[in-house]
PDB file of C-alpha atoms in Angstrom:
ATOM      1  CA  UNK A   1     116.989 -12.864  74.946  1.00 52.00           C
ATOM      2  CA  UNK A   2     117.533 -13.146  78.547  1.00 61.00           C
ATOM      3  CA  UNK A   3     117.774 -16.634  80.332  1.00 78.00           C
ATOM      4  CA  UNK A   4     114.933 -17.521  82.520  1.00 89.00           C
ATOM      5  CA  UNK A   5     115.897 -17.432  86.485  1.00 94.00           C
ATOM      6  CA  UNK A   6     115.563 -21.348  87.919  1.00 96.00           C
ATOM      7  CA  UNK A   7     114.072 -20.916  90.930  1.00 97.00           C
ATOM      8  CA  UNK A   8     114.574 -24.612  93.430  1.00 97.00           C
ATOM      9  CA  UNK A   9     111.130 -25.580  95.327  1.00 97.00           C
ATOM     10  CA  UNK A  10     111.856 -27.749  97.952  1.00 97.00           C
ATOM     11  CA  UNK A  11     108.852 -29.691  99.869  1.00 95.00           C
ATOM     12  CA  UNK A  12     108.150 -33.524 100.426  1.00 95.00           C
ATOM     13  CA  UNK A  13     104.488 -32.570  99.912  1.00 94.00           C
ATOM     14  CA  UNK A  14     103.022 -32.718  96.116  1.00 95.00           C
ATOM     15  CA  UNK A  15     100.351 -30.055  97.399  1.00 94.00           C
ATOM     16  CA  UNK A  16     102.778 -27.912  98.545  1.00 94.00           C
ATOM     17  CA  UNK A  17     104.821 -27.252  95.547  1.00 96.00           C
ATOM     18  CA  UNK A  18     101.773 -27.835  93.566  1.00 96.00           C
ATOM     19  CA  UNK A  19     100.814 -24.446  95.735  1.00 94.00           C
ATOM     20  CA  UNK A  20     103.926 -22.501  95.047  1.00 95.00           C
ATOM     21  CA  UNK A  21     103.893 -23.156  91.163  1.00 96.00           C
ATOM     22  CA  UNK A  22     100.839 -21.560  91.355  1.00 96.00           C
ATOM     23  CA  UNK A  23     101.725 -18.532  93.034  1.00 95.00           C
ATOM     24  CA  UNK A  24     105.147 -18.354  91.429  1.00 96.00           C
ATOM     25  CA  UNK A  25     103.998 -18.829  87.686  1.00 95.00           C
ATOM     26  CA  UNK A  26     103.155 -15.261  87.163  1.00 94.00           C
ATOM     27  CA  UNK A  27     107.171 -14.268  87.908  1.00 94.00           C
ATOM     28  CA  UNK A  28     107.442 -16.425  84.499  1.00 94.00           C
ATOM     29  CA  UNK A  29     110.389 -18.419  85.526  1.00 96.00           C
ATOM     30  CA  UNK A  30     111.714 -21.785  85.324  1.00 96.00           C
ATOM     31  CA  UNK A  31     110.636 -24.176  88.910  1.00 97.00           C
ATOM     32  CA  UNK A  32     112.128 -26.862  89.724  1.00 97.00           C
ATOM     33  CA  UNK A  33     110.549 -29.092  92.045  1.00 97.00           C
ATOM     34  CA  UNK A  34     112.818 -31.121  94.542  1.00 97.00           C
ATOM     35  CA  UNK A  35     110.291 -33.673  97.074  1.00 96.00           C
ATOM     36  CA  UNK A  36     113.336 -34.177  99.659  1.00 96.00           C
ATOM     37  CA  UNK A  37     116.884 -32.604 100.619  1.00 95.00           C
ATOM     38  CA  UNK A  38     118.575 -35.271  98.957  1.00 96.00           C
ATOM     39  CA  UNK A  39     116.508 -34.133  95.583  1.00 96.00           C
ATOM     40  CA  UNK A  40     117.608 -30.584  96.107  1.00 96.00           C
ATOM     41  CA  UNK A  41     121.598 -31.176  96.978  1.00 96.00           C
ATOM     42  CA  UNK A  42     121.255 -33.107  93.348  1.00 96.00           C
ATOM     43  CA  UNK A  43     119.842 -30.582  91.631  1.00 96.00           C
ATOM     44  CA  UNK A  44     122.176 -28.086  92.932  1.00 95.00           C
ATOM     45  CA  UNK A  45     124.947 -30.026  91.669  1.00 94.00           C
ATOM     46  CA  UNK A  46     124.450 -29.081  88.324  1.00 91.00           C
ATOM     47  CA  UNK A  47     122.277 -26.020  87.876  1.00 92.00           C
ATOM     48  CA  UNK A  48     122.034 -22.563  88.982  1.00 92.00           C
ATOM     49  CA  UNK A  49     119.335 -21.397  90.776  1.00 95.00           C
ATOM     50  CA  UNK A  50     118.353 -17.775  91.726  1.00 93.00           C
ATOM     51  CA  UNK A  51     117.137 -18.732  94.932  1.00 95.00           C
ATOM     52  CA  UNK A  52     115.900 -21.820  97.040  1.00 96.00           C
ATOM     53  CA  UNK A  53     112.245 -21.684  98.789  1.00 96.00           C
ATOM     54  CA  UNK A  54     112.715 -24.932 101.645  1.00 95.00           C
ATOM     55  CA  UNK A  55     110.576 -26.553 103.524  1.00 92.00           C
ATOM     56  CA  UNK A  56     112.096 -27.652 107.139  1.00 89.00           C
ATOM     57  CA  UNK A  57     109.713 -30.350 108.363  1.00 88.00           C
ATOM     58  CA  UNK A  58     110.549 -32.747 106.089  1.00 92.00           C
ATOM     59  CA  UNK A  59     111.152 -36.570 106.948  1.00 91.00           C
ATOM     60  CA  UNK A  60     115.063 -37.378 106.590  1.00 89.00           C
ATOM     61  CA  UNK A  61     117.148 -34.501 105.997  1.00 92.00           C
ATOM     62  CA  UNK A  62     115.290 -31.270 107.222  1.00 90.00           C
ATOM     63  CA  UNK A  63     115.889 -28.609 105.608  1.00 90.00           C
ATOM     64  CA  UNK A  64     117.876 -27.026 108.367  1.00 89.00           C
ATOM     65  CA  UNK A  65     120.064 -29.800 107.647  1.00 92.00           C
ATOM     66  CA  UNK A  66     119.648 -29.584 103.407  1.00 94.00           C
ATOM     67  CA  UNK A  67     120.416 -25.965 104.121  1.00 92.00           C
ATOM     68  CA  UNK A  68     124.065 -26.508 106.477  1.00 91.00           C
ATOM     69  CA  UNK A  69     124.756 -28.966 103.232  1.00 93.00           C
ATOM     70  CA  UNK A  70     124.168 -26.240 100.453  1.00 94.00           C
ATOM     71  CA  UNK A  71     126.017 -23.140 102.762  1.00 91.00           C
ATOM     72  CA  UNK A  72     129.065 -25.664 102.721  1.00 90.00           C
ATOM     73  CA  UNK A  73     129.356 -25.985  99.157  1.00 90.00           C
ATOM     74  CA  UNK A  74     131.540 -22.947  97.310  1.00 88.00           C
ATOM     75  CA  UNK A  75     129.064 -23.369  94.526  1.00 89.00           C
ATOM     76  CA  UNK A  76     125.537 -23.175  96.452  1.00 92.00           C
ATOM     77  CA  UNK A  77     126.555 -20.834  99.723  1.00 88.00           C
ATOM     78  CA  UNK A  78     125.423 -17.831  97.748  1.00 87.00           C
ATOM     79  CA  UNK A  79     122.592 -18.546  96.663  1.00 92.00           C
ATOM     80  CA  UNK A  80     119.663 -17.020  98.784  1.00 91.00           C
ATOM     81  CA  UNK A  81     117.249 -19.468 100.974  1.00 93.00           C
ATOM     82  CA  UNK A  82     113.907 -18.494 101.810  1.00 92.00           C
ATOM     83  CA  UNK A  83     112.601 -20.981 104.641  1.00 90.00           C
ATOM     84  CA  UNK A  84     108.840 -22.273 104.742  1.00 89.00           C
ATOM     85  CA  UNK A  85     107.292 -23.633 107.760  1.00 84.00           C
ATOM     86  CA  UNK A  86     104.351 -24.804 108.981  1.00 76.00           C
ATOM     87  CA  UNK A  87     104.779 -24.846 112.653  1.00 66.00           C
ATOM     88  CA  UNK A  88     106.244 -21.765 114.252  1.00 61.00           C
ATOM     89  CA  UNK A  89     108.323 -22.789 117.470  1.00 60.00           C
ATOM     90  CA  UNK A  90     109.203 -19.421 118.596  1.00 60.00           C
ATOM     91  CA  UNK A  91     112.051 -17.110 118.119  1.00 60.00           C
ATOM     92  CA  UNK A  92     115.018 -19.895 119.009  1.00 60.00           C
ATOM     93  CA  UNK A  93     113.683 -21.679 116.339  1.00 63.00           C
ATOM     94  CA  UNK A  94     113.473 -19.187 113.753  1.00 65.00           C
ATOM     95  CA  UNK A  95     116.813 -18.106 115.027  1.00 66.00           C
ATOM     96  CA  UNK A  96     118.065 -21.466 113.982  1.00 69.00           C
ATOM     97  CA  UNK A  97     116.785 -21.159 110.688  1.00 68.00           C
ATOM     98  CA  UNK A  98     118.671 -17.478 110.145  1.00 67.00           C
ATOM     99  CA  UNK A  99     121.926 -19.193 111.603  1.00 70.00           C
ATOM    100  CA  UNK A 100     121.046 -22.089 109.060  1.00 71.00           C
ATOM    101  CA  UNK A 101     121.976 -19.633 106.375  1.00 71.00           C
ATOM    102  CA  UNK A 102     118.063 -18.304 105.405  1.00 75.00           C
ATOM    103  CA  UNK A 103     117.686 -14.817 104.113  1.00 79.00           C
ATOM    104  CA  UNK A 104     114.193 -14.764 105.477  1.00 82.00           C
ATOM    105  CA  UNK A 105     111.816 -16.984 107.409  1.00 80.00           C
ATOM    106  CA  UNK A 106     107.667 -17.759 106.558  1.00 84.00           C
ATOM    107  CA  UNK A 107     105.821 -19.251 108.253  1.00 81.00           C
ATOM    108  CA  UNK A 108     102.929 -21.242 106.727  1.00 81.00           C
ATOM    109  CA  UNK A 109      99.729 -19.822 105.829  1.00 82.00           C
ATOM    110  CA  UNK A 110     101.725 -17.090 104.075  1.00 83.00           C
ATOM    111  CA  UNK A 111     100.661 -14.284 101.860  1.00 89.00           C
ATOM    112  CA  UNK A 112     100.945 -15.502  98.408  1.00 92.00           C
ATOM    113  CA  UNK A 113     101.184 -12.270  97.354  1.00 92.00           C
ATOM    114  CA  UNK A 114     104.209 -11.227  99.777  1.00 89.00           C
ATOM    115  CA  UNK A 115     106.015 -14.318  99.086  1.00 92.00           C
ATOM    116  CA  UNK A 116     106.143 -13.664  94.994  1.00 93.00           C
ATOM    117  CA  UNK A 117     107.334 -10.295  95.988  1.00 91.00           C
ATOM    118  CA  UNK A 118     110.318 -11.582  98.309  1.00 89.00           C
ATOM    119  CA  UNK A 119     111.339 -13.800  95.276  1.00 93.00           C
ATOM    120  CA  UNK A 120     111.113 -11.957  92.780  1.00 91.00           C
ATOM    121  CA  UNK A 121     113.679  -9.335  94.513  1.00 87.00           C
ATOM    122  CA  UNK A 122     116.242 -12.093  94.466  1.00 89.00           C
ATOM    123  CA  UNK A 123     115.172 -13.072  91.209  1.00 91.00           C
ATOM    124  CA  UNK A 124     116.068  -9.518  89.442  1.00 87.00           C
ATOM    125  CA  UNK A 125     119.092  -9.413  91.599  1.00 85.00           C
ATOM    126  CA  UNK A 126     120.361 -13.000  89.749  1.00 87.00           C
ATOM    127  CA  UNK A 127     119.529 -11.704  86.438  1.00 85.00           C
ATOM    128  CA  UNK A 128     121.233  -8.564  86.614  1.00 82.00           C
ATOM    129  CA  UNK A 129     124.309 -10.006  87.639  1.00 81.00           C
ATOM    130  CA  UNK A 130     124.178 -12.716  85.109  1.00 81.00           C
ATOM    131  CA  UNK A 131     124.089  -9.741  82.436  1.00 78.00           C
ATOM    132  CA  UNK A 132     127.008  -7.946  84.565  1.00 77.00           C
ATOM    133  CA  UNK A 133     128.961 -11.351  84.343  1.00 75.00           C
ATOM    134  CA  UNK A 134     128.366 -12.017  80.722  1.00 75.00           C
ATOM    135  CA  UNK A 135     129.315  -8.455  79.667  1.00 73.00           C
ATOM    136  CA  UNK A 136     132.217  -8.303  82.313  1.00 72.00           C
ATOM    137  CA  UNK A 137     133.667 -11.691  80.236  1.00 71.00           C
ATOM    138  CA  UNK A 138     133.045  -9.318  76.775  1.00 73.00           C
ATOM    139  CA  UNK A 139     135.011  -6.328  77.952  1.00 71.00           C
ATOM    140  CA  UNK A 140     137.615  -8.419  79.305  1.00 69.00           C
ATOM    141  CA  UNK A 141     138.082  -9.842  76.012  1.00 71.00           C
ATOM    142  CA  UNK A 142     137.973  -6.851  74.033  1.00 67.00           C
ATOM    143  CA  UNK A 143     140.374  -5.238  76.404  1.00 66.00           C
ATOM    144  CA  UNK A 144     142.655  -8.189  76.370  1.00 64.00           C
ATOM    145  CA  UNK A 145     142.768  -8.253  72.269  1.00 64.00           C
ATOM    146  CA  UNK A 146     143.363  -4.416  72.494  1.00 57.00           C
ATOM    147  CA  UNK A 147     142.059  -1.991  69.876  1.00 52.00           C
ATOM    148  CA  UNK A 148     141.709   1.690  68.677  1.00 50.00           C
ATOM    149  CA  UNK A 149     139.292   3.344  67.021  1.00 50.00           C
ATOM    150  CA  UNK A 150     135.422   1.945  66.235  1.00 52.00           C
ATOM    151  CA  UNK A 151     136.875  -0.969  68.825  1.00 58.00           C
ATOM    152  CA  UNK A 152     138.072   1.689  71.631  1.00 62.00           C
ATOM    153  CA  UNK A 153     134.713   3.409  71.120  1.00 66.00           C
ATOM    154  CA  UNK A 154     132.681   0.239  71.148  1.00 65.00           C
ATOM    155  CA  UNK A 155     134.426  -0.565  74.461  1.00 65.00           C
ATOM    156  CA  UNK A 156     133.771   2.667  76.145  1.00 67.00           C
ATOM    157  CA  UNK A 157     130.199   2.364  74.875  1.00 70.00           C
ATOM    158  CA  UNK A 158     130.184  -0.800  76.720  1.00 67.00           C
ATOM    159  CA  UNK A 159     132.210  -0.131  79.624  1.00 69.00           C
ATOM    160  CA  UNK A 160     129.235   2.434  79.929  1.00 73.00           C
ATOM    161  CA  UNK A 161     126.067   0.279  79.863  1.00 70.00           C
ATOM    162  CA  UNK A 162     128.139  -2.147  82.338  1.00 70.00           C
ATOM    163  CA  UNK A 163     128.177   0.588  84.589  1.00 73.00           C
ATOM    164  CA  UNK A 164     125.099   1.492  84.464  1.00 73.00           C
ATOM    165  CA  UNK A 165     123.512  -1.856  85.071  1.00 71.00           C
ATOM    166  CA  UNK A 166     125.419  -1.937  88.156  1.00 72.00           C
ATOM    167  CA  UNK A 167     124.459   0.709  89.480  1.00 76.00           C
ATOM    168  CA  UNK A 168     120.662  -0.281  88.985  1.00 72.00           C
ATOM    169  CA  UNK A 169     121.928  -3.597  91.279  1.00 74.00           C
ATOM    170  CA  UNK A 170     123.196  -1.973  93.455  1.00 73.00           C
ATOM    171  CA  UNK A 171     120.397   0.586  94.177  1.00 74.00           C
ATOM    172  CA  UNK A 172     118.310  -3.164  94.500  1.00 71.00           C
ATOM    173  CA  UNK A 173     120.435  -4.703  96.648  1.00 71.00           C
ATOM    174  CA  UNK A 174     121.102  -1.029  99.134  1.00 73.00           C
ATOM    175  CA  UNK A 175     116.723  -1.444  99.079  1.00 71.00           C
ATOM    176  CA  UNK A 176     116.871  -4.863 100.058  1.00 69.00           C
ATOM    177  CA  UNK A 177     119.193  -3.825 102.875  1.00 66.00           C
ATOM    178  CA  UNK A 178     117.183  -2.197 104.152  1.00 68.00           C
ATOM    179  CA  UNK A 179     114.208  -4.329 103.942  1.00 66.00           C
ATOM    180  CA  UNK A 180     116.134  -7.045 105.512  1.00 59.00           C
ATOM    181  CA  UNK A 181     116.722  -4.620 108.375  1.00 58.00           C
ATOM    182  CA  UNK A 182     113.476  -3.362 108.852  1.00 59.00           C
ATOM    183  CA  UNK A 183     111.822  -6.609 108.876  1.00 56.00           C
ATOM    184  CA  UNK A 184     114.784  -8.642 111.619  1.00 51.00           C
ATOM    185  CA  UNK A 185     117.902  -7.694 113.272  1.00 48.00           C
ATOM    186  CA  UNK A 186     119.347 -10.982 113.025  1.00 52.00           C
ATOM    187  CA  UNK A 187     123.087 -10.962 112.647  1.00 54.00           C
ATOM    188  CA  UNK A 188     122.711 -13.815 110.235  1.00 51.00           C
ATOM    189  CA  UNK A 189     120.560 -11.599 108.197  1.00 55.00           C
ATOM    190  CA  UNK A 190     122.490  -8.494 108.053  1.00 60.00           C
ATOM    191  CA  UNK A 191     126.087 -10.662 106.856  1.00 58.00           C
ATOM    192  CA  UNK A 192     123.648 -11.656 103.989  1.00 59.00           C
ATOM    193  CA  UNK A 193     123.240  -8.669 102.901  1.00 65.00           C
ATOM    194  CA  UNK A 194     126.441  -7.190 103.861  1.00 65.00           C
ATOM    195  CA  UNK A 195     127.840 -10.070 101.478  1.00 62.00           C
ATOM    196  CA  UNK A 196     126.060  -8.755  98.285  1.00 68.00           C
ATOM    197  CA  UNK A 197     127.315  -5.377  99.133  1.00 72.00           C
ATOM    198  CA  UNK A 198     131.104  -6.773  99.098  1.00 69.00           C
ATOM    199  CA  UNK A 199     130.420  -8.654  96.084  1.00 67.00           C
ATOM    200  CA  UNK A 200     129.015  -5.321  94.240  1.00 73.00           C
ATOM    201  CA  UNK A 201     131.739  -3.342  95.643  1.00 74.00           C
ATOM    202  CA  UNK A 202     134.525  -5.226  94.340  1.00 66.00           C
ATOM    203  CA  UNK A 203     132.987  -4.951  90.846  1.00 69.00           C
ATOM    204  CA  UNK A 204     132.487  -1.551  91.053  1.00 72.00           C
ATOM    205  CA  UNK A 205     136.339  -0.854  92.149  1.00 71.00           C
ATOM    206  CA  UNK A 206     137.190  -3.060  89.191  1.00 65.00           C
ATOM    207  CA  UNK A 207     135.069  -0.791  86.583  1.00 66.00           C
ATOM    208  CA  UNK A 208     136.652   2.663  88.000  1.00 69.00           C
ATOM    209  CA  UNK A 209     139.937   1.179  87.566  1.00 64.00           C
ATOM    210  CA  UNK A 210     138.711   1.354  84.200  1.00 62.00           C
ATOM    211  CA  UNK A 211     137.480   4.725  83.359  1.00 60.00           C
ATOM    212  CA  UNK A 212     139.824   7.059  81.123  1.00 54.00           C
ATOM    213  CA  UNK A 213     142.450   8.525  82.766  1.00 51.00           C
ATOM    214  CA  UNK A 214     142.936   6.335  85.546  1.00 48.00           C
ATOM    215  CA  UNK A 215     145.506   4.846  84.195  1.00 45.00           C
ATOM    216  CA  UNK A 216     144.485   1.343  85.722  1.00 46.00           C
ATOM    217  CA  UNK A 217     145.484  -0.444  82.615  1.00 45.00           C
ATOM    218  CA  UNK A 218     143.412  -3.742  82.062  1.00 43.00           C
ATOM    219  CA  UNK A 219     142.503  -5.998  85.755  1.00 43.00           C
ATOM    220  CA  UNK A 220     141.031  -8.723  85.838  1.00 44.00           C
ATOM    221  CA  UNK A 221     137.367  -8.360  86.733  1.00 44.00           C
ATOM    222  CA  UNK A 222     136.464 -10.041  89.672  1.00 46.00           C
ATOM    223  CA  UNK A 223     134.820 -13.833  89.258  1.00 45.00           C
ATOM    224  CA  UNK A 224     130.827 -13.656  90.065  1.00 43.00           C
ATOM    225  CA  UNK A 225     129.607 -16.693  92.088  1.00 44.00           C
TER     226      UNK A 225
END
């Protein structure tokens, strides 16, 4: 059975998260509700999280500031941020909130139908590379402890479906590219991406060193943050 995504709601109003539970039920993952920055920097501390939804206007830490704290941490600076604002300033201050480390910006009424679209992207995205990590660990142990025969099959049967799976994330992440693109030209926005790529990239070099014939022997697949 695969793990449910936790997905970190951030907002110092009741109503508010009260409002995205709603429209976020129906992706049938775990929320977890955080009423200040302080909340959410806890919360980070020990769990994963697929992606953050923060509010900014919030009284104490803002979550321009909750977001500099979570992009500083080796742990948290991956994980995608999808700002929510009430008040829309203009384009310096939507700026700020790309520069802040956000992978995309909304402001307040939004679409509740567009936002559980733009999470659910990152969602998938987690969850496929959860399954890529767990069965990256499993060939690395089966190729460590050697093998011939039913094993050596059972590993290239494996080696198979791993590849396969990442090529379905990285078809995802090349579309949300792209989206990212269309929808701002923010430099902040494009390194996002252009992260995800590298990340993919590295784990797909790692894979082909693996194929028959290659003669590659047995790296060490690359660590998934």
């Amino acid at each position: 059975m695969v793990q449910k995504a936790k997905i970190l709601l951030v907002d110092d109003r009741p109503e508010n998260l009260l409002a995205l539970e709603a429209i976020l039920s129906a992706l049938d993952q775990t929320l977890v509700r955080a009423s200040s920055g302080e909340e959410a920097l806890k919360a980070l501390l020990t769990d994963d999280f697929a992606v953050i939804l923060l509010d900014v206007q919030m009284p104490g830490m803002d979550g321009f500031e909750t977001a500099a704290h979570i992009k500083r941490r080796e742990r948290t600076r991956d994980i995608p941020i999808i700002f929510l604002t009430a008040i829309n300033h203009g384009p310096h201050h939507t700026f700020r909130g790309y520069a802040a480390g956000a992978v995309d910006y909304i402001s307040k009424p939004f679409d509740p139908w567009v936002l559980r679209a733009k999470v659910s992207v990152f969602v998938e995205l987690y969850t496929k590379n959860c399954q890529l990590r767990e069965q990256a660990a499993l060939l690395r142990l089966q190729l460590e402890g050697g093998g011939s025969g039913a094993d050596s099959k059972e590993t290239a049967g494996l080696l198979a479906e791993l590849s396969a799976r990442l090529a379905a994330v990285e078809e995802q992440a090349e579309a949300l590219t792209k989206q990212l693109g269309e929808e701002s030209a923010d430099a902040a926005v494009v390194a996002t991406a252009a992260h995800l790529e590298r990340k993919l990239t590295g784990l797909r070099r790692a894979l082909d060193a693996l194929e028959p014939g290659t003669g590659g022997g047995a790296p060490v697949l690359p660590a998934q943050s």
